[in-house]
Short mmCIF file of C-alpha atoms in Angstrom, two decimals:
data_model
loop_
_atom_site.label_atom_id
_atom_site.label_comp_id
_atom_site.label_asym_id
_atom_site.label_seq_id
_atom_site.Cartn_x
_atom_site.Cartn_y
_atom_site.Cartn_z
CA MET H 1 -64.06 -4.62 -18.19
CA SER H 2 -61.31 -1.94 -18.08
CA ASP H 3 -59.71 -0.57 -21.20
CA ASN H 4 -56.30 -2.23 -20.30
CA SER H 5 -57.91 -5.63 -19.95
CA PHE H 6 -59.98 -5.19 -23.16
CA GLN H 7 -56.69 -4.29 -25.14
CA THR H 8 -54.92 -7.40 -23.66
CA THR H 9 -57.70 -9.63 -24.60
CA TRP H 10 -57.89 -8.13 -28.13
CA HIS H 11 -54.11 -8.69 -28.77
CA TRP H 12 -54.31 -12.20 -27.45
CA ALA H 13 -57.29 -12.99 -29.81
CA THR H 14 -55.58 -11.28 -32.76
CA ASN H 15 -52.33 -13.23 -32.33
CA ASN H 16 -54.20 -16.55 -31.97
CA PHE H 17 -56.17 -15.80 -35.18
CA GLU H 18 -52.86 -15.07 -37.05
CA HIS H 19 -51.36 -18.27 -35.87
CA ILE H 20 -54.45 -20.36 -36.89
CA SER H 21 -54.60 -18.66 -40.28
CA GLU H 22 -50.94 -19.31 -40.82
CA TYR H 23 -51.31 -23.00 -39.92
CA ASN H 24 -54.27 -23.43 -42.21
CA THR H 25 -52.27 -21.96 -45.02
CA SER H 26 -48.85 -23.55 -44.63
CA LYS H 27 -49.41 -26.16 -41.96
CA THR H 28 -46.61 -24.62 -39.99
CA VAL H 29 -46.36 -22.19 -37.16
CA THR H 30 -43.34 -19.82 -36.80
CA SER H 31 -42.15 -18.99 -33.31
CA PRO H 32 -42.65 -15.24 -32.50
CA ASN H 33 -39.61 -13.08 -32.47
CA ARG H 34 -38.04 -12.71 -29.14
CA LYS H 35 -35.99 -9.64 -28.22
CA ARG H 36 -32.65 -10.76 -27.03
CA CYS H 37 -31.16 -8.30 -24.49
CA LYS H 38 -27.38 -8.22 -25.03
CA LYS H 39 -25.60 -8.25 -21.66
CA SER H 40 -23.40 -5.43 -20.98
CA PHE H 41 -19.76 -5.78 -19.76
CA LYS H 42 -20.89 -3.74 -16.82
CA ASP H 43 -23.52 -6.48 -15.94
CA ALA H 44 -20.99 -9.34 -16.58
CA PHE H 45 -18.66 -7.97 -14.02
CA ASP H 46 -20.23 -8.15 -10.49
CA ASP H 47 -18.77 -6.71 -7.35
CA LEU H 48 -16.49 -9.80 -6.90
CA HIS H 49 -15.12 -9.50 -10.47
CA ARG H 50 -14.58 -5.78 -10.07
CA ASN H 51 -12.68 -6.28 -6.83
CA THR H 52 -10.44 -8.81 -8.59
CA VAL H 53 -9.72 -6.27 -11.29
CA ARG H 54 -8.94 -3.60 -8.81
CA ARG H 55 -6.61 -5.98 -6.97
CA HIS H 56 -4.78 -6.72 -10.33
CA VAL H 57 -4.33 -2.87 -10.94
CA HIS H 58 -2.92 -2.33 -7.41
CA SER H 59 -0.62 -5.36 -7.76
CA PHE H 60 1.41 -3.26 -10.28
CA TRP H 61 1.75 -0.48 -7.77
CA PHE H 62 2.68 -2.91 -4.98
CA ASN H 63 5.54 -4.10 -7.35
CA LYS H 64 6.45 -0.47 -8.06
CA THR H 65 5.58 -0.76 -11.77
CA VAL H 66 3.49 1.52 -13.85
CA PRO H 67 0.24 -0.03 -14.92
CA THR H 68 -0.85 0.55 -18.48
CA LEU H 69 -4.00 -0.49 -20.14
CA ALA H 70 -2.17 -3.19 -22.16
CA LYS H 71 -0.58 -4.61 -19.06
CA ILE H 72 -3.84 -4.66 -17.17
CA TYR H 73 -5.54 -6.19 -20.02
CA ARG H 74 -3.00 -9.09 -20.26
CA VAL H 75 -3.49 -9.85 -16.55
CA VAL H 76 -7.27 -9.69 -16.73
CA LYS H 77 -7.40 -11.86 -19.81
CA ASP H 78 -5.22 -14.52 -18.27
CA ASP H 79 -7.34 -14.65 -15.15
CA ASP H 80 -9.78 -17.57 -15.71
CA SER H 81 -12.05 -16.37 -12.91
CA LEU H 82 -12.99 -13.23 -14.83
CA PRO H 83 -15.47 -12.98 -17.69
CA TYR H 84 -14.22 -12.13 -21.09
CA ILE H 85 -13.80 -8.40 -21.89
CA SER H 86 -12.28 -6.56 -24.72
CA GLU H 87 -9.50 -4.07 -24.19
CA THR H 88 -11.80 -1.17 -25.15
CA ASN H 89 -14.49 -2.25 -22.66
CA LEU H 90 -11.78 -2.79 -20.01
CA TYR H 91 -10.96 0.81 -20.32
CA ARG H 92 -14.60 1.80 -19.92
CA LEU H 93 -14.79 -0.56 -16.94
CA LEU H 94 -11.96 0.95 -15.21
CA ILE H 95 -13.52 4.45 -15.68
CA ASN H 96 -16.69 3.07 -14.34
CA MET H 97 -14.84 1.78 -11.33
CA ASP H 98 -13.66 5.30 -10.59
CA PHE H 99 -10.14 4.88 -12.00
CA GLU H 100 -8.93 7.99 -13.65
CA TYR H 101 -6.42 8.09 -16.55
CA THR H 102 -4.68 11.34 -15.90
CA LYS H 103 -1.33 13.03 -16.32
CA ARG H 104 0.96 12.23 -13.39
CA ALA H 105 3.59 14.21 -11.65
CA ARG H 106 7.15 13.53 -12.43
CA ASN H 107 7.82 11.87 -9.09
CA SER H 108 4.40 10.09 -8.75
CA ALA H 109 5.85 6.65 -9.55
CA LEU H 110 9.20 5.54 -8.09
CA VAL H 111 10.23 2.40 -9.96
CA GLU H 112 13.27 0.75 -8.46
CA LYS H 113 16.39 0.04 -10.58
CA ASP H 114 17.28 -3.49 -11.37
CA GLU H 115 20.30 -3.44 -9.15
CA ILE H 116 18.32 -2.49 -6.09
CA VAL H 117 16.02 -5.43 -6.71
CA VAL H 118 19.03 -7.70 -7.01
CA TRP H 119 20.55 -6.29 -3.81
CA ARG H 120 17.28 -6.82 -1.93
CA GLN H 121 17.10 -10.42 -3.16
CA GLN H 122 20.65 -11.02 -1.96
CA TYR H 123 19.87 -9.52 1.41
CA LEU H 124 16.89 -11.82 1.85
CA GLU H 125 18.95 -14.89 0.86
CA ASP H 126 21.69 -13.93 3.35
CA ILE H 127 19.26 -13.39 6.15
CA GLN H 128 17.63 -16.76 5.42
CA LYS H 129 21.05 -18.49 5.60
CA TYR H 130 22.05 -16.71 8.94
CA ARG H 131 18.76 -17.89 10.37
CA GLU H 132 19.25 -21.42 9.31
CA GLU H 133 22.75 -21.37 10.79
CA GLY H 134 21.11 -20.23 14.11
CA ARG H 135 23.03 -17.00 14.38
CA HIS H 136 21.57 -14.12 16.31
CA LEU H 137 20.50 -11.09 14.30
CA TYR H 138 20.97 -7.55 15.54
CA TYR H 139 19.50 -4.48 13.79
CA LEU H 140 20.81 -0.93 14.38
CA ASP H 141 19.68 2.41 13.01
CA GLU H 142 19.61 6.08 13.85
CA THR H 143 16.98 8.75 13.80
CA TRP H 144 16.13 12.12 15.37
CA VAL H 145 13.45 13.55 17.55
CA ASN H 146 12.56 17.15 18.67
CA ALA H 147 12.68 17.75 22.47
CA GLY H 148 9.42 19.66 22.04
CA GLU H 149 7.49 16.71 20.39
CA CYS H 150 4.08 16.08 21.79
CA THR H 151 0.90 14.22 20.91
CA ASN H 152 -1.46 15.76 18.28
CA LYS H 153 -4.58 15.14 20.23
CA ILE H 154 -5.32 15.50 23.95
CA TRP H 155 -8.31 15.48 26.21
CA VAL H 156 -9.88 18.92 26.80
CA ASP H 157 -12.41 19.93 29.46
CA LYS H 158 -14.92 21.98 27.51
CA THR H 159 -16.59 23.20 30.75
CA VAL H 160 -13.62 25.40 31.55
CA LYS H 161 -14.34 28.69 29.69
CA SER H 162 -11.49 30.94 30.89
CA CYS H 163 -8.48 31.27 33.11
CA HIS H 164 -10.62 32.94 35.74
CA ASP H 165 -13.13 30.06 35.51
CA ASP H 166 -10.51 27.43 36.22
CA PHE H 167 -9.02 29.45 39.06
CA VAL H 168 -12.36 29.90 40.75
CA ARG H 169 -13.30 26.16 40.41
CA GLY H 170 -9.91 24.98 41.38
CA LEU H 171 -9.20 23.40 38.04
CA THR H 172 -6.67 23.91 35.28
CA SER H 173 -6.79 25.23 31.71
CA GLY H 174 -5.45 21.89 30.51
CA ALA H 175 -2.05 20.93 28.98
CA LYS H 176 0.26 23.77 27.97
CA ASN H 177 1.32 23.72 24.32
CA PRO H 178 5.04 23.83 23.68
CA THR H 179 6.34 27.09 22.35
CA GLY H 180 8.43 25.45 19.71
CA LYS H 181 9.93 22.18 18.47
CA GLY H 182 12.80 22.57 20.90
CA LYS H 183 16.24 21.04 20.53
CA ARG H 184 16.95 18.22 18.10
CA LEU H 185 18.19 14.99 19.58
CA ILE H 186 20.05 12.36 17.60
CA ILE H 187 19.34 8.80 18.60
CA LEU H 188 21.25 5.57 17.80
CA HIS H 189 20.29 2.20 19.10
CA ILE H 190 20.63 -1.55 18.44
CA GLY H 191 18.28 -4.41 19.17
CA SER H 192 17.14 -7.88 18.20
CA GLU H 193 14.13 -10.12 18.69
CA ASP H 194 15.04 -10.08 22.41
CA GLY H 195 14.49 -6.26 22.47
CA PHE H 196 16.88 -3.28 22.71
CA VAL H 197 20.42 -4.06 23.88
CA PRO H 198 20.82 -2.71 27.45
CA GLY H 199 23.19 0.13 27.50
CA GLY H 200 23.16 0.42 23.66
CA LEU H 201 21.37 3.85 23.49
CA LEU H 202 23.40 6.70 22.04
CA CYS H 203 21.61 10.07 22.36
CA PHE H 204 23.14 13.49 21.90
CA GLU H 205 21.96 16.98 21.06
CA SER H 206 22.25 18.24 17.46
CA LYS H 207 24.77 20.95 16.90
CA LYS H 208 24.25 21.59 13.19
CA ASN H 209 21.47 23.51 11.54
CA THR H 210 20.74 20.94 8.88
CA ASN H 211 17.81 19.13 7.71
CA ASP H 212 19.80 15.91 7.32
CA TYR H 213 20.40 14.25 10.70
CA HIS H 214 23.11 12.03 9.06
CA ASP H 215 25.39 15.00 9.11
CA GLU H 216 25.47 14.82 12.86
CA MET H 217 27.09 11.41 12.90
CA ASN H 218 30.69 10.61 11.81
CA GLY H 219 32.82 7.61 11.56
CA ASP H 220 34.73 8.25 14.80
CA THR H 221 31.59 8.56 16.90
CA PHE H 222 30.00 5.54 15.29
CA SER H 223 33.14 3.42 15.71
CA GLU H 224 33.54 4.41 19.35
CA TRP H 225 29.90 3.58 20.04
CA MET H 226 30.24 0.22 18.15
CA GLN H 227 33.30 -0.81 20.24
CA SER H 228 31.29 -0.28 23.31
CA ILE H 229 28.44 -2.27 21.98
CA LEU H 230 30.30 -5.34 20.79
CA PRO H 231 30.98 -6.89 24.20
CA ARG H 232 27.23 -6.69 24.97
CA LEU H 233 26.33 -8.84 21.85
CA LYS H 234 26.15 -12.66 21.55
CA GLU H 235 28.99 -14.49 19.97
CA ASN H 236 28.98 -15.13 16.19
CA CYS H 237 26.07 -12.66 15.78
CA VAL H 238 25.08 -10.79 12.73
CA ILE H 239 24.74 -7.00 12.78
CA ILE H 240 22.44 -5.53 10.09
CA MET H 241 22.76 -1.87 9.23
CA ASP H 242 22.07 0.48 6.37
CA ASN H 243 24.67 1.98 3.96
CA ALA H 244 25.27 5.33 5.62
CA SER H 245 28.62 6.90 4.89
CA TYR H 246 29.85 7.09 8.43
CA GLN H 247 29.30 3.31 8.77
CA ARG H 248 31.39 2.58 5.82
CA SER H 249 34.15 4.91 6.99
CA SER H 250 34.41 3.29 10.39
CA ASN H 251 37.01 0.58 11.07
CA ARG H 252 35.32 -2.74 10.48
CA GLN H 253 38.13 -4.57 12.12
CA ALA H 254 36.87 -3.23 15.38
CA TYR H 255 33.66 -5.29 14.90
CA GLY H 256 35.41 -8.39 16.20
CA ASN H 257 33.92 -11.90 15.81
CA SER H 258 30.66 -10.72 14.10
CA SER H 259 29.33 -10.25 10.57
CA THR H 260 27.90 -7.03 9.20
CA THR H 261 25.20 -6.88 6.57
#
């Protein structure tokens, strides 16, 4: 018999002797003490629970609000699908989930003002009303593009080692990289669910050395372009645009039988 087997047998015999002696003396037998392993909050929250907590945290960022421990705790506490956890252990759980409580930059969280939220709500209600009325919706906007813009990635033949090599083999050295960004082009267009309006493109070269392409557009240019666009649009339509200054300064009477949002 090995030493381990002998020790196991000895402990078993000793325990039985103690239980028999106890019964002969008191006619009762007490249950042996069992070590109860307290379940850690880390064990209580499995991967599914942790994913739910993570989504709760990100929901604050989706709503452009700053998540604090107190806010997160209220949401987690009210979620019946999650196990109970104290606020202190929730902090530890977030750290364990690779969240970091750190000092943020001044512009790291952009929380919208109440009036912006109200304007967006009004906009969505107006759009819903126009759609229920069956009115055709057009969207217009402006942007800019550099004439020298090119794709960031291209196919390259790695077997071509030099200009002499490609000349001898009758190949090329690949696409030529642009020497600069080139001229800046200002683009204005309008479209709907049917696509861009034919003949609605306005494209011209930038003349000003400025970082804001809105400086290139003015009320007269926009109004002239809009007057040429209106005959191409459907009757009783709705034109949706942003709040650029040149759009506000243009003559809205020239828009004819249409609404602007």
